[in-house]
PDB file of C-alpha atoms in Angstrom:
ATOM      1  CA  MET A   1      82.960  85.945  84.361  1.00  0.00           C
ATOM      2  CA  SER A   2      82.415  84.260  87.635  1.00  0.00           C
ATOM      3  CA  GLY A   3      82.524  80.877  86.019  1.00  0.00           C
ATOM      4  CA  ARG A   4      86.021  81.282  84.746  1.00  0.00           C
ATOM      5  CA  LEU A   5      87.360  82.950  88.032  1.00  0.00           C
ATOM      6  CA  GLN A   6      85.726  80.416  90.301  1.00  0.00           C
ATOM      7  CA  LYS A   7      87.798  77.585  88.909  1.00  0.00           C
ATOM      8  CA  ILE A   8      90.865  79.385  90.198  1.00  0.00           C
ATOM      9  CA  ASP A   9      92.046  79.591  93.779  1.00  0.00           C
ATOM     10  CA  PHE A  10      93.280  83.098  94.613  1.00  0.00           C
ATOM     11  CA  ASP A  11      95.436  83.865  97.565  1.00  0.00           C
ATOM     12  CA  VAL A  12      94.164  87.438  97.746  1.00  0.00           C
ATOM     13  CA  VAL A  13      91.412  89.415  95.992  1.00  0.00           C
ATOM     14  CA  PHE A  14      91.827  93.236  95.887  1.00  0.00           C
ATOM     15  CA  SER A  15      89.336  95.918  94.783  1.00  0.00           C
ATOM     16  CA  SER A  16      89.185  99.540  94.186  1.00  0.00           C
ATOM     17  CA  PRO A  17      86.969 101.075  96.873  1.00  0.00           C
ATOM     18  CA  LEU A  18      84.674 102.613  94.255  1.00  0.00           C
ATOM     19  CA  LEU A  19      81.282 101.049  93.963  1.00  0.00           C
ATOM     20  CA  ARG A  20      81.533  99.916  90.439  1.00  0.00           C
ATOM     21  CA  ALA A  21      84.661  97.844  91.035  1.00  0.00           C
ATOM     22  CA  ARG A  22      83.243  96.410  94.291  1.00  0.00           C
ATOM     23  CA  ARG A  23      80.027  95.523  92.546  1.00  0.00           C
ATOM     24  CA  THR A  24      81.957  93.856  89.688  1.00  0.00           C
ATOM     25  CA  ALA A  25      83.858  91.791  92.281  1.00  0.00           C
ATOM     26  CA  GLU A  26      80.673  90.825  93.893  1.00  0.00           C
ATOM     27  CA  LEU A  27      79.025  89.761  90.633  1.00  0.00           C
ATOM     28  CA  ALA A  28      82.167  87.707  89.856  1.00  0.00           C
ATOM     29  CA  GLY A  29      81.684  85.845  92.976  1.00  0.00           C
ATOM     30  CA  PHE A  30      84.055  87.749  95.375  1.00  0.00           C
ATOM     31  CA  PRO A  31      81.751  89.623  97.739  1.00  0.00           C
ATOM     32  CA  LYS A  32      84.480  90.699 100.267  1.00  0.00           C
ATOM     33  CA  PRO A  33      87.542  91.843  98.476  1.00  0.00           C
ATOM     34  CA  GLN A  34      90.332  93.614 100.240  1.00  0.00           C
ATOM     35  CA  LEU A  35      89.805  97.243  99.350  1.00  0.00           C
ATOM     36  CA  THR A  36      92.773  99.487  98.363  1.00  0.00           C
ATOM     37  CA  SER A  37      92.798 103.002  97.237  1.00  0.00           C
ATOM     38  CA  LEU A  38      95.744 102.097  95.023  1.00  0.00           C
ATOM     39  CA  LEU A  39      93.214 100.580  92.597  1.00  0.00           C
ATOM     40  CA  ARG A  40      90.981 103.571  92.417  1.00  0.00           C
ATOM     41  CA  GLU A  41      90.536 105.145  88.889  1.00  0.00           C
ATOM     42  CA  VAL A  42      92.710 107.991  87.729  1.00  0.00           C
ATOM     43  CA  ASP A  43      92.012 111.285  89.374  1.00  0.00           C
ATOM     44  CA  TYR A  44      90.798 113.390  86.340  1.00  0.00           C
ATOM     45  CA  GLY A  45      90.776 116.617  88.244  1.00  0.00           C
ATOM     46  CA  GLU A  46      88.958 119.369  86.331  1.00  0.00           C
ATOM     47  CA  TYR A  47      88.232 116.813  83.577  1.00  0.00           C
ATOM     48  CA  GLU A  48      86.157 114.557  85.847  1.00  0.00           C
ATOM     49  CA  GLY A  49      82.915 113.600  84.202  1.00  0.00           C
ATOM     50  CA  MET A  50      83.988 114.786  80.780  1.00  0.00           C
ATOM     51  CA  THR A  51      84.084 112.356  77.892  1.00  0.00           C
ATOM     52  CA  THR A  52      87.228 111.934  75.841  1.00  0.00           C
ATOM     53  CA  ASN A  53      85.309 113.435  72.810  1.00  0.00           C
ATOM     54  CA  ALA A  54      84.239 116.534  74.720  1.00  0.00           C
ATOM     55  CA  LEU A  55      87.893 117.059  75.866  1.00  0.00           C
ATOM     56  CA  ARG A  56      89.253 116.713  72.489  1.00  0.00           C
ATOM     57  CA  GLU A  57      86.945 119.412  71.239  1.00  0.00           C
ATOM     58  CA  SER A  58      88.787 121.990  73.341  1.00  0.00           C
ATOM     59  CA  ARG A  59      92.202 120.142  73.313  1.00  0.00           C
ATOM     60  CA  PRO A  60      92.470 117.925  70.182  1.00  0.00           C
ATOM     61  CA  ASP A  61      95.882 116.623  71.144  1.00  0.00           C
ATOM     62  CA  TRP A  62      95.158 115.789  74.786  1.00  0.00           C
ATOM     63  CA  GLU A  63      96.262 112.457  75.915  1.00  0.00           C
ATOM     64  CA  LEU A  64      95.874 111.265  79.503  1.00  0.00           C
ATOM     65  CA  TYR A  65      99.091 109.352  79.698  1.00  0.00           C
ATOM     66  CA  LYS A  66     101.123 112.252  78.221  1.00  0.00           C
ATOM     67  CA  ASP A  67      99.290 115.283  79.627  1.00  0.00           C
ATOM     68  CA  GLY A  68      97.513 114.063  82.749  1.00  0.00           C
ATOM     69  CA  SER A  69      94.647 116.263  84.003  1.00  0.00           C
ATOM     70  CA  PRO A  70      94.719 119.758  85.552  1.00  0.00           C
ATOM     71  CA  GLY A  71      93.992 119.479  89.270  1.00  0.00           C
ATOM     72  CA  GLY A  72      94.291 115.715  88.954  1.00  0.00           C
ATOM     73  CA  GLU A  73      96.997 113.182  88.602  1.00  0.00           C
ATOM     74  CA  ALA A  74     100.038 113.523  86.376  1.00  0.00           C
ATOM     75  CA  PRO A  75     101.079 110.561  84.382  1.00  0.00           C
ATOM     76  CA  ALA A  76     104.088 109.957  86.670  1.00  0.00           C
ATOM     77  CA  GLN A  77     101.845 109.915  89.682  1.00  0.00           C
ATOM     78  CA  ILE A  78      99.515 107.390  87.979  1.00  0.00           C
ATOM     79  CA  TYR A  79     102.477 105.258  87.103  1.00  0.00           C
ATOM     80  CA  ALA A  80     103.942 105.467  90.622  1.00  0.00           C
ATOM     81  CA  ARG A  81     100.553 104.337  92.058  1.00  0.00           C
ATOM     82  CA  ALA A  82     100.571 101.356  89.652  1.00  0.00           C
ATOM     83  CA  MET A  83     104.030 100.356  90.766  1.00  0.00           C
ATOM     84  CA  GLU A  84     102.870 100.601  94.469  1.00  0.00           C
ATOM     85  CA  PHE A  85      99.999  98.187  93.634  1.00  0.00           C
ATOM     86  CA  ILE A  86     102.380  95.913  91.819  1.00  0.00           C
ATOM     87  CA  ASN A  87     104.428  95.852  95.016  1.00  0.00           C
ATOM     88  CA  LEU A  88     101.487  95.181  97.179  1.00  0.00           C
ATOM     89  CA  ALA A  89     100.290  92.347  95.038  1.00  0.00           C
ATOM     90  CA  SER A  90     103.831  90.873  94.891  1.00  0.00           C
ATOM     91  CA  ALA A  91     104.163  91.007  98.590  1.00  0.00           C
ATOM     92  CA  ALA A  92     100.773  89.258  98.897  1.00  0.00           C
ATOM     93  CA  GLY A  93     102.366  86.368  97.081  1.00  0.00           C
ATOM     94  CA  GLY A  94     100.606  83.700  95.063  1.00  0.00           C
ATOM     95  CA  ARG A  95      97.583  84.340  92.805  1.00  0.00           C
ATOM     96  CA  VAL A  96      96.166  87.822  93.025  1.00  0.00           C
ATOM     97  CA  LEU A  97      92.909  89.036  91.555  1.00  0.00           C
ATOM     98  CA  ALA A  98      92.274  92.774  91.182  1.00  0.00           C
ATOM     99  CA  PHE A  99      89.098  94.685  90.358  1.00  0.00           C
ATOM    100  CA  SER A 100      89.781  98.158  89.164  1.00  0.00           C
ATOM    101  CA  HIS A 101      89.176 100.617  86.405  1.00  0.00           C
ATOM    102  CA  GLY A 102      90.168 100.886  82.728  1.00  0.00           C
ATOM    103  CA  HIS A 103      92.757 103.725  82.610  1.00  0.00           C
ATOM    104  CA  PHE A 104      94.396 102.520  85.702  1.00  0.00           C
ATOM    105  CA  LEU A 105      94.552  98.931  84.823  1.00  0.00           C
ATOM    106  CA  ARG A 106      96.240  99.879  81.474  1.00  0.00           C
ATOM    107  CA  THR A 107      98.788 101.686  83.623  1.00  0.00           C
ATOM    108  CA  VAL A 108      99.376  98.711  85.811  1.00  0.00           C
ATOM    109  CA  ALA A 109      99.936  96.535  82.672  1.00  0.00           C
ATOM    110  CA  VAL A 110     102.554  98.816  81.181  1.00  0.00           C
ATOM    111  CA  ALA A 111     104.242  99.195  84.636  1.00  0.00           C
ATOM    112  CA  TRP A 112     104.263  95.410  85.002  1.00  0.00           C
ATOM    113  CA  ILE A 113     106.312  94.995  81.795  1.00  0.00           C
ATOM    114  CA  ARG A 114     108.357  98.104  82.547  1.00  0.00           C
ATOM    115  CA  LEU A 115     107.185 100.303  79.654  1.00  0.00           C
ATOM    116  CA  ASP A 116     106.928 104.015  79.787  1.00  0.00           C
ATOM    117  CA  VAL A 117     103.490 105.155  80.913  1.00  0.00           C
ATOM    118  CA  THR A 118     102.657 106.594  77.495  1.00  0.00           C
ATOM    119  CA  ALA A 119     102.496 102.974  76.138  1.00  0.00           C
ATOM    120  CA  ALA A 120      99.183 102.646  78.095  1.00  0.00           C
ATOM    121  CA  SER A 121      97.468 104.548  75.451  1.00  0.00           C
ATOM    122  CA  THR A 122      98.135 101.659  72.976  1.00  0.00           C
ATOM    123  CA  LEU A 123      96.156  99.157  74.973  1.00  0.00           C
ATOM    124  CA  ASP A 124      92.426  98.646  74.662  1.00  0.00           C
ATOM    125  CA  LEU A 125      90.670  97.561  77.686  1.00  0.00           C
ATOM    126  CA  ASP A 126      86.946  96.834  77.624  1.00  0.00           C
ATOM    127  CA  VAL A 127      84.681  96.445  80.617  1.00  0.00           C
ATOM    128  CA  ALA A 128      84.242  93.068  82.288  1.00  0.00           C
ATOM    129  CA  THR A 129      87.190  91.498  80.557  1.00  0.00           C
ATOM    130  CA  LEU A 130      89.926  89.399  82.011  1.00  0.00           C
ATOM    131  CA  SER A 131      93.671  89.986  81.748  1.00  0.00           C
ATOM    132  CA  LEU A 132      96.519  87.945  83.120  1.00  0.00           C
ATOM    133  CA  LEU A 133      99.938  89.312  84.188  1.00  0.00           C
ATOM    134  CA  ARG A 134     102.455  86.661  84.859  1.00  0.00           C
ATOM    135  CA  ASP A 135     106.028  86.465  86.065  1.00  0.00           C
ATOM    136  CA  ASP A 136     107.736  83.363  84.797  1.00  0.00           C
ATOM    137  CA  GLN A 137     111.321  82.272  83.607  1.00  0.00           C
ATOM    138  CA  ARG A 138     110.979  84.721  80.705  1.00  0.00           C
ATOM    139  CA  GLY A 139     110.169  87.633  82.930  1.00  0.00           C
ATOM    140  CA  ARG A 140     107.067  89.760  83.345  1.00  0.00           C
ATOM    141  CA  LEU A 141     104.442  89.021  80.650  1.00  0.00           C
ATOM    142  CA  LEU A 142     101.036  90.191  79.538  1.00  0.00           C
ATOM    143  CA  ALA A 143      99.861  86.481  79.279  1.00  0.00           C
ATOM    144  CA  MET A 144      96.359  87.475  78.348  1.00  0.00           C
ATOM    145  CA  TRP A 145      94.805  90.857  77.642  1.00  0.00           C
ATOM    146  CA  ASN A 146      91.270  92.082  77.279  1.00  0.00           C
ATOM    147  CA  SER A 147      89.741  88.585  77.032  1.00  0.00           C
ATOM    148  CA  PRO A 148      85.971  88.492  77.108  1.00  0.00           C
ATOM    149  CA  SER A 149      84.643  87.054  80.204  1.00  0.00           C
TER     150      SER A 149
END
């Protein structure tokens, strides 16, 4: 990953304050990203630490982006936070790099292209992959998604 990213000049690099995102930033060659809690992973509340399979044993129809998590974030709250990050990144100007977490980054992607938060469930996002959100004459685009690093 660091090889591809090192070829690009970023105006600002953001990271979730959580260790796994900060460590990924460091491994990618960005040891001192600007930390923002806007990029933290979704608050799963009572479901924290449970796997999706375990959750679906008790709630077969559960979907994070439709149902949220008891004691955690509701889908509208996740989406609002994604929009806050988009505004922060836009205000920074130029090329922005963000290190975050899967469920939240899927929300950022659908917020970027102005889809309903439930659309995030249709996006796969693997660990240590690259995605590119771009704004050009055609509008906001998912120019690259889930690309192996």
